[in-house]
């Protein structure tokens, strides 16, 4: 792939290791890796990208398993890029896709918006949160979306609303070779004290139930209807079960921990083992919440 570097102001790298761009800290190299300087720069990159290439988008890498053989297609990563965050009229917040959820929550606390608290403690970016319909404690980001902007292969930007997508639990469909670059979100209630209290309450809940000091991607599996993946995995006596450097968390059975030495293939093998065990015992096929990307080594 030939791109004229003079056309780009962002960071373009070849054969760039992706492990550090994920919270699991595993994964091989991106053949082509790009972080845009800004929206104009992203547009130039997309326009110049050969049409035969698929694109893989990455935000904070907190919900992906990148295989050890890496990713052949160009990877566009918005982490720490496209970082505009501002309040607009009518209690709306405009936030670009590379803003971290943590920064959005902090901003919401400053503005005194208690309804933003469910997002506290979810890692990753706004782009990733929109793609995953990130949520917790009974709320989801798309409940607060007024509109989003997407960019397509031709660098065209479109404003869309919830009605343009099919939104469900940790799933958003209806994106057609286009990706999220910003959102307008609404959290109408204003109460400064409540905002602080709610964020603290939800962060405490997370600390108590999740292994936050260890390397993970959060919940590996979606909860099946009217049940919990963690309950099913625990009932198969899989807490603490290891494959190489990957193990099922003792604290939360839907988390797989990398002890620092795991390869992606070990994590993926553990995912398969868990699915087989749960299906064998309960007849329930667990569905991945985590997105598995790239090639095996
Ligand atoms: C400790 C921990 C706790 C977690 N708790 C929660 C929780 O409570 N609730 C929850 O929902 N999730 C949780 N997660 C999972 C994860 O943080 C969320 O899914 C988050 O929204 C992913 O954002 P990201 O930017 O890291 O996305 P990534 O992991 O980078 O990407 C996830 C998917 O979105 C796609 N994508 C990324 N950016 C874009 C974009 N701009 N446009 C289109 N597609 C895009 C990627 O291609 C990929 O398919 C947790 C993870 C961890 C590690």
CSV table of C-alpha atoms and ligand atoms in Angstrom, one decimal:
chain,number,residue,atom,x,y,z
A,1,UNK,CA,0.0,0.0,0.0
A,2,UNK,CA,1.5,3.4,-1.0
A,3,UNK,CA,0.3,6.5,0.7
A,4,UNK,CA,1.9,9.9,0.2
A,5,UNK,CA,3.0,10.8,3.8
A,6,UNK,CA,3.0,14.5,2.7
A,7,UNK,CA,-0.8,14.3,2.5
A,8,UNK,CA,-1.0,13.3,6.2
A,9,UNK,CA,-0.4,15.1,9.4
A,10,UNK,CA,-1.3,12.2,11.7
A,11,UNK,CA,0.8,9.2,12.7
A,12,UNK,CA,1.2,6.6,10.0
A,13,UNK,CA,3.3,3.5,11.0
A,14,UNK,CA,4.0,0.2,9.3
A,15,UNK,CA,4.3,-3.1,11.2
A,16,UNK,CA,3.2,-1.5,14.4
A,17,UNK,CA,2.6,-3.7,17.5
A,18,UNK,CA,-1.0,-3.5,18.7
A,19,UNK,CA,-0.7,-5.1,22.1
A,20,UNK,CA,-0.2,-1.7,23.8
A,21,UNK,CA,-3.4,-0.4,22.2
A,22,UNK,CA,-5.6,-3.0,24.0
A,23,UNK,CA,-6.4,-3.4,27.7
A,24,UNK,CA,-5.6,-7.2,27.4
A,25,UNK,CA,-2.1,-6.2,26.2
A,26,UNK,CA,-2.0,-9.0,23.6
A,27,UNK,CA,-2.0,-9.0,19.8
A,28,UNK,CA,0.4,-8.9,16.9
A,29,UNK,CA,1.3,-6.1,14.6
A,30,UNK,CA,-0.8,-3.9,12.3
A,31,UNK,CA,0.6,-3.9,8.8
A,32,UNK,CA,-0.6,-0.3,8.5
A,33,UNK,CA,-1.5,1.8,11.6
A,34,UNK,CA,-2.8,5.3,11.5
A,35,UNK,CA,-3.9,7.9,14.1
A,36,UNK,CA,-5.4,11.0,12.6
A,37,UNK,CA,-4.3,14.5,13.6
A,38,UNK,CA,-7.9,15.7,13.3
A,39,UNK,CA,-11.0,15.2,11.2
A,40,UNK,CA,-9.6,16.9,8.1
A,41,UNK,CA,-6.6,14.6,8.3
A,42,UNK,CA,-8.7,11.5,8.7
A,43,UNK,CA,-10.7,12.5,5.7
A,44,UNK,CA,-7.5,12.9,3.6
A,45,UNK,CA,-6.4,9.4,4.8
A,46,UNK,CA,-9.7,7.8,3.8
A,47,UNK,CA,-9.8,9.4,0.4
A,48,UNK,CA,-6.3,8.2,-0.3
A,49,UNK,CA,-6.7,4.7,1.0
A,50,UNK,CA,-6.8,2.1,-1.8
A,51,UNK,CA,-10.4,1.0,-2.3
A,52,UNK,CA,-9.6,-2.7,-2.1
A,53,UNK,CA,-8.6,-2.4,1.6
A,54,UNK,CA,-11.0,-3.1,4.4
A,55,UNK,CA,-10.5,-1.0,7.5
A,56,UNK,CA,-10.3,-2.0,11.1
A,57,UNK,CA,-11.2,0.7,13.6
A,58,UNK,CA,-9.9,0.8,17.1
A,59,UNK,CA,-10.8,3.0,20.0
A,60,UNK,CA,-9.4,2.3,23.4
A,61,UNK,CA,-9.0,-1.5,22.6
A,62,UNK,CA,-11.0,-2.4,25.7
A,63,UNK,CA,-13.4,-4.7,24.0
A,64,UNK,CA,-11.2,-6.5,21.5
A,65,UNK,CA,-9.0,-9.5,21.3
A,66,UNK,CA,-6.4,-9.0,18.6
A,67,UNK,CA,-4.9,-12.3,17.5
A,68,UNK,CA,-1.1,-12.9,17.6
A,69,UNK,CA,-0.7,-12.7,13.8
A,70,UNK,CA,-1.9,-9.1,13.9
A,71,UNK,CA,-4.1,-7.3,11.4
A,72,UNK,CA,-3.3,-7.1,7.6
A,73,UNK,CA,-5.9,-4.4,6.8
A,74,UNK,CA,-5.2,-0.8,7.7
A,75,UNK,CA,-6.0,0.0,11.4
A,76,UNK,CA,-7.4,3.5,12.2
A,77,UNK,CA,-7.1,4.2,15.9
A,78,UNK,CA,-8.9,7.2,17.4
A,79,UNK,CA,-7.5,6.8,21.0
A,80,UNK,CA,-6.3,10.2,22.2
A,81,UNK,CA,-7.3,11.7,18.8
A,82,UNK,CA,-10.5,13.6,17.7
A,83,UNK,CA,-10.7,15.0,21.2
A,84,UNK,CA,-13.3,17.8,21.1
A,85,UNK,CA,-15.7,17.8,24.1
A,86,UNK,CA,-18.0,20.7,24.7
A,87,UNK,CA,-21.4,21.7,26.1
A,88,UNK,CA,-24.0,23.0,23.6
A,89,UNK,CA,-27.4,24.5,24.0
A,90,UNK,CA,-30.4,22.6,25.4
A,91,UNK,CA,-28.3,20.5,27.8
A,92,UNK,CA,-26.5,18.6,25.0
A,93,UNK,CA,-22.9,17.6,25.0
A,94,UNK,CA,-20.9,17.4,21.7
A,95,UNK,CA,-18.2,14.8,22.0
A,96,UNK,CA,-15.8,13.5,19.3
A,97,UNK,CA,-15.1,9.8,18.9
A,98,UNK,CA,-11.6,9.7,20.4
A,99,UNK,CA,-12.6,11.2,23.7
A,100,UNK,CA,-12.3,8.7,26.5
A,101,UNK,CA,-15.4,7.8,28.4
A,102,UNK,CA,-13.5,8.7,31.6
A,103,UNK,CA,-13.0,12.2,30.4
A,104,UNK,CA,-16.7,12.5,29.4
A,105,UNK,CA,-17.8,11.3,32.8
A,106,UNK,CA,-15.4,13.8,34.5
A,107,UNK,CA,-16.9,16.6,32.4
A,108,UNK,CA,-20.4,15.4,33.2
A,109,UNK,CA,-19.6,15.6,36.9
A,110,UNK,CA,-18.3,19.2,36.5
A,111,UNK,CA,-21.5,20.1,34.8
A,112,UNK,CA,-23.5,18.2,37.5
A,113,UNK,CA,-25.2,15.5,35.3
A,114,UNK,CA,-26.1,12.5,37.5
A,115,UNK,CA,-27.4,10.5,34.5
A,116,UNK,CA,-23.9,10.2,33.1
A,117,UNK,CA,-22.8,8.1,36.1
A,118,UNK,CA,-23.5,4.7,34.6
A,119,UNK,CA,-20.6,5.2,32.3
A,120,UNK,CA,-18.1,5.7,35.1
A,121,UNK,CA,-15.4,3.0,35.1
A,122,UNK,CA,-16.1,1.9,31.5
A,123,UNK,CA,-12.8,2.2,29.7
A,124,UNK,CA,-12.4,3.1,26.0
A,125,UNK,CA,-13.5,5.9,23.7
A,126,UNK,CA,-16.8,7.4,22.7
A,127,UNK,CA,-16.5,5.8,19.2
A,128,UNK,CA,-16.1,2.4,20.8
A,129,UNK,CA,-18.9,3.0,23.2
A,130,UNK,CA,-21.3,3.9,20.4
A,131,UNK,CA,-20.2,0.9,18.4
A,132,UNK,CA,-20.8,-1.4,21.3
A,133,UNK,CA,-23.8,0.4,22.9
A,134,UNK,CA,-21.8,0.4,26.1
A,135,UNK,CA,-23.8,0.3,29.2
A,136,UNK,CA,-24.1,-0.6,32.9
A,137,UNK,CA,-26.5,-0.5,35.8
A,138,UNK,CA,-29.6,-0.5,33.6
A,139,UNK,CA,-28.6,2.3,31.2
A,140,UNK,CA,-26.9,2.4,27.8
A,141,UNK,CA,-25.2,5.1,25.8
A,142,UNK,CA,-27.7,5.1,23.0
A,143,UNK,CA,-30.4,6.1,25.5
A,144,UNK,CA,-28.7,9.4,25.5
A,145,UNK,CA,-27.8,9.9,21.8
A,146,UNK,CA,-29.5,12.8,20.0
A,147,UNK,CA,-27.5,12.3,16.9
A,148,UNK,CA,-24.1,10.9,15.7
A,149,UNK,CA,-21.8,11.8,12.9
A,150,UNK,CA,-20.3,9.1,10.8
A,151,UNK,CA,-17.5,9.2,8.2
A,152,UNK,CA,-17.5,6.8,5.2
A,153,UNK,CA,-14.8,5.4,2.9
A,154,UNK,CA,-15.1,8.6,0.7
A,155,UNK,CA,-14.5,10.8,3.7
A,156,UNK,CA,-18.1,12.0,3.6
A,157,UNK,CA,-19.6,13.0,7.0
A,158,UNK,CA,-23.2,12.3,7.7
A,159,UNK,CA,-25.5,13.2,10.7
A,160,UNK,CA,-27.6,10.3,11.8
A,161,UNK,CA,-30.0,9.5,14.6
A,162,UNK,CA,-30.9,6.4,16.5
A,163,UNK,CA,-33.6,5.6,13.9
A,164,UNK,CA,-30.9,4.9,11.3
A,165,UNK,CA,-29.5,2.0,13.3
A,166,UNK,CA,-30.7,-1.1,15.0
A,167,UNK,CA,-29.6,-0.8,18.6
A,168,UNK,CA,-29.7,-3.7,21.1
A,169,UNK,CA,-27.7,-5.1,24.0
A,170,UNK,CA,-24.0,-4.5,23.2
A,171,UNK,CA,-24.8,-4.4,19.5
A,172,UNK,CA,-25.3,-1.7,16.9
A,173,UNK,CA,-26.0,-2.6,13.3
A,174,UNK,CA,-26.7,-0.4,10.3
A,175,UNK,CA,-23.2,0.9,9.8
A,176,UNK,CA,-22.3,0.4,6.2
A,177,UNK,CA,-18.6,1.0,5.6
A,178,UNK,CA,-18.8,4.0,8.0
A,179,UNK,CA,-17.6,4.8,11.4
A,180,UNK,CA,-18.5,7.0,14.4
A,181,UNK,CA,-16.6,10.3,14.7
A,182,UNK,CA,-18.8,12.2,17.1
A,183,UNK,CA,-22.1,12.2,19.1
A,184,UNK,CA,-24.5,14.7,20.6
A,185,UNK,CA,-25.6,13.3,23.9
A,186,UNK,CA,-28.2,14.5,26.4
A,187,UNK,CA,-28.3,14.1,30.2
A,188,UNK,CA,-31.1,16.6,31.1
A,189,UNK,CA,-31.1,16.4,34.9
A,190,UNK,CA,-28.8,18.7,36.7
A,191,UNK,CA,-27.8,18.1,40.3
A,192,UNK,CA,-24.1,18.6,41.2
A,193,UNK,CA,-24.1,16.7,44.5
A,194,UNK,CA,-26.0,13.7,43.0
A,195,UNK,CA,-23.6,13.6,40.0
A,196,UNK,CA,-20.6,13.2,42.3
A,197,UNK,CA,-22.4,10.7,44.6
A,198,UNK,CA,-23.7,8.5,41.8
A,199,UNK,CA,-20.3,8.3,40.1
A,200,UNK,CA,-18.7,7.4,43.4
A,201,UNK,CA,-21.4,4.8,44.1
A,202,UNK,CA,-21.0,3.1,40.7
A,203,UNK,CA,-17.2,3.1,40.8
A,204,UNK,CA,-17.3,1.5,44.3
A,205,UNK,CA,-19.7,-1.2,43.0
A,206,UNK,CA,-17.2,-1.9,40.2
A,207,UNK,CA,-14.3,-2.1,42.5
A,208,UNK,CA,-16.1,-4.6,44.7
A,209,UNK,CA,-17.2,-6.9,41.9
A,210,UNK,CA,-14.6,-6.6,39.1
A,211,UNK,CA,-10.8,-7.4,39.0
A,212,UNK,CA,-9.9,-3.8,37.9
A,213,UNK,CA,-6.2,-4.0,38.7
A,214,UNK,CA,-5.7,-6.8,36.3
A,215,UNK,CA,-5.4,-7.0,32.5
A,216,UNK,CA,-8.8,-7.9,30.9
A,217,UNK,CA,-11.4,-6.7,28.4
A,218,UNK,CA,-14.3,-6.6,30.9
A,219,UNK,CA,-17.0,-9.1,30.3
A,220,UNK,CA,-16.0,-11.6,27.6
A,221,UNK,CA,-19.5,-12.9,27.0
A,222,UNK,CA,-22.9,-11.2,26.7
A,223,UNK,CA,-25.4,-12.2,29.4
A,224,UNK,CA,-27.9,-14.7,27.9
A,225,UNK,CA,-31.6,-13.7,28.3
A,226,UNK,CA,-32.7,-13.7,31.9
A,227,UNK,CA,-29.4,-15.1,33.1
A,228,UNK,CA,-25.8,-14.1,33.8
A,229,UNK,CA,-22.8,-15.5,31.9
A,230,UNK,CA,-20.7,-15.3,35.1
A,231,UNK,CA,-23.2,-17.5,37.0
A,232,UNK,CA,-23.1,-20.2,34.3
A,233,UNK,CA,-19.2,-20.1,34.1
A,234,UNK,CA,-18.9,-20.2,37.9
A,235,UNK,CA,-21.4,-23.2,38.0
A,236,UNK,CA,-19.0,-25.0,35.7
A,237,UNK,CA,-16.3,-24.6,38.3
A,238,UNK,CA,-14.2,-22.6,35.9
A,239,UNK,CA,-13.1,-19.8,38.2
A,240,UNK,CA,-9.3,-19.8,38.3
A,241,UNK,CA,-9.1,-22.2,35.3
A,242,UNK,CA,-6.0,-21.4,33.3
A,243,UNK,CA,-4.6,-21.9,29.8
A,244,UNK,CA,-1.1,-20.6,29.7
A,245,UNK,CA,-1.1,-17.0,30.9
A,246,UNK,CA,-4.9,-16.7,30.6
A,247,UNK,CA,-7.2,-17.5,33.4
A,248,UNK,CA,-10.8,-17.1,34.5
A,249,UNK,CA,-11.0,-14.4,37.1
A,250,UNK,CA,-11.7,-15.6,40.6
A,251,UNK,CA,-13.4,-12.3,41.4
A,252,UNK,CA,-15.8,-12.2,38.3
A,253,UNK,CA,-16.1,-15.4,36.2
A,254,UNK,CA,-17.0,-13.4,33.0
A,255,UNK,CA,-13.6,-11.8,33.1
A,256,UNK,CA,-10.5,-13.5,31.6
A,257,UNK,CA,-7.3,-12.2,33.0
A,258,UNK,CA,-3.9,-12.0,31.3
A,259,UNK,CA,-1.3,-12.6,34.0
A,260,UNK,CA,1.2,-10.6,31.8
A,261,UNK,CA,2.5,-13.5,29.8
A,262,UNK,CA,-0.6,-14.6,27.9
A,263,UNK,CA,-0.8,-14.9,24.1
A,264,UNK,CA,-4.0,-14.1,22.3
A,265,UNK,CA,-4.3,-17.7,21.3
A,266,UNK,CA,-4.4,-18.8,25.0
A,267,UNK,CA,-7.2,-16.3,25.7
A,268,UNK,CA,-9.1,-17.5,22.6
A,269,UNK,CA,-8.6,-21.1,23.6
A,270,UNK,CA,-10.0,-20.3,27.1
A,271,UNK,CA,-13.0,-18.6,25.5
A,272,UNK,CA,-13.7,-21.7,23.4
A,273,UNK,CA,-13.3,-24.0,26.4
A,274,UNK,CA,-15.7,-21.9,28.5
A,275,UNK,CA,-18.3,-21.9,25.7
A,276,UNK,CA,-18.0,-25.7,25.3
A,277,UNK,CA,-18.3,-26.3,29.1
A,278,UNK,CA,-21.3,-24.0,29.5
A,279,UNK,CA,-23.1,-25.5,26.5
A,280,UNK,CA,-22.3,-29.0,27.7
A,281,UNK,CA,-23.7,-28.4,31.1
A,282,UNK,CA,-26.6,-26.0,30.5
A,283,UNK,CA,-27.2,-26.2,26.7
A,284,UNK,CA,-26.7,-22.4,26.5
A,285,UNK,CA,-24.4,-21.1,23.8
A,286,UNK,CA,-22.6,-18.0,25.2
A,287,UNK,CA,-22.2,-15.2,22.7
A,288,UNK,CA,-19.0,-13.2,22.6
A,289,UNK,CA,-19.3,-9.6,23.7
A,290,UNK,CA,-15.6,-9.2,22.9
A,291,UNK,CA,-14.7,-8.6,19.3
A,292,UNK,CA,-12.0,-10.9,17.9
A,293,UNK,CA,-9.9,-9.3,15.3
A,294,UNK,CA,-7.0,-10.3,13.0
A,295,UNK,CA,-5.1,-13.4,12.1
A,296,UNK,CA,-3.8,-16.4,14.0
A,297,UNK,CA,0.0,-16.7,14.0
B,1,LIG,C1,-12.3,-3.4,33.2
B,1,LIG,C2,-13.4,-3.3,32.1
B,1,LIG,C3,-14.7,-3.0,32.4
B,1,LIG,C4,-15.6,-2.9,31.4
B,1,LIG,N1,-16.9,-2.6,31.7
B,1,LIG,C5,-17.9,-2.4,30.8
B,1,LIG,C6,-19.2,-2.1,31.1
B,1,LIG,O1,-19.6,-2.0,32.3
B,1,LIG,N2,-20.1,-2.0,30.1
B,1,LIG,C7,-19.8,-2.1,28.8
B,1,LIG,O2,-20.6,-1.9,27.9
B,1,LIG,N3,-18.5,-2.4,28.5
B,1,LIG,C8,-17.6,-2.6,29.4
B,1,LIG,N4,-16.3,-2.9,29.0
B,1,LIG,C9,-15.9,-3.1,27.6
B,1,LIG,C10,-15.5,-1.8,26.9
B,1,LIG,O3,-14.9,-0.9,27.7
B,1,LIG,C11,-16.6,-1.1,26.1
B,1,LIG,O4,-17.2,-2.0,25.2
B,1,LIG,C12,-16.1,0.1,25.4
B,1,LIG,O5,-17.2,0.9,25.0
B,1,LIG,C13,-15.2,-0.2,24.2
B,1,LIG,O6,-14.7,1.0,23.7
B,1,LIG,P1,-13.3,1.1,23.0
B,1,LIG,O7,-13.1,2.5,22.5
B,1,LIG,O8,-12.2,0.5,23.9
B,1,LIG,O9,-13.6,0.1,21.8
B,1,LIG,P2,-12.6,-0.9,21.1
B,1,LIG,O10,-12.3,-2.0,22.0
B,1,LIG,O11,-11.4,-0.2,20.5
B,1,LIG,O12,-13.5,-1.4,19.9
B,1,LIG,C14,-14.7,-2.2,20.2
B,1,LIG,C15,-15.4,-2.4,18.8
B,1,LIG,O13,-15.9,-1.1,18.4
B,1,LIG,C16,-15.4,-0.8,17.1
B,1,LIG,N5,-15.1,0.6,17.0
B,1,LIG,C17,-14.2,1.3,17.8
B,1,LIG,N6,-14.2,2.6,17.5
B,1,LIG,C18,-15.2,2.7,16.5
B,1,LIG,C19,-15.7,3.9,15.8
B,1,LIG,N7,-15.2,5.1,16.0
B,1,LIG,N8,-16.7,3.7,14.9
B,1,LIG,C20,-17.1,2.4,14.6
B,1,LIG,N9,-16.7,1.3,15.3
B,1,LIG,C21,-15.7,1.5,16.2
B,1,LIG,C22,-14.1,-1.7,16.9
B,1,LIG,O14,-13.9,-2.0,15.6
B,1,LIG,C23,-14.6,-2.9,17.7
B,1,LIG,O15,-15.4,-3.8,16.9
B,1,LIG,C24,-15.3,-3.0,30.0
B,1,LIG,C25,-13.9,-3.2,29.7
B,1,LIG,C26,-13.0,-3.4,30.7
B,1,LIG,C27,-11.5,-3.6,30.3
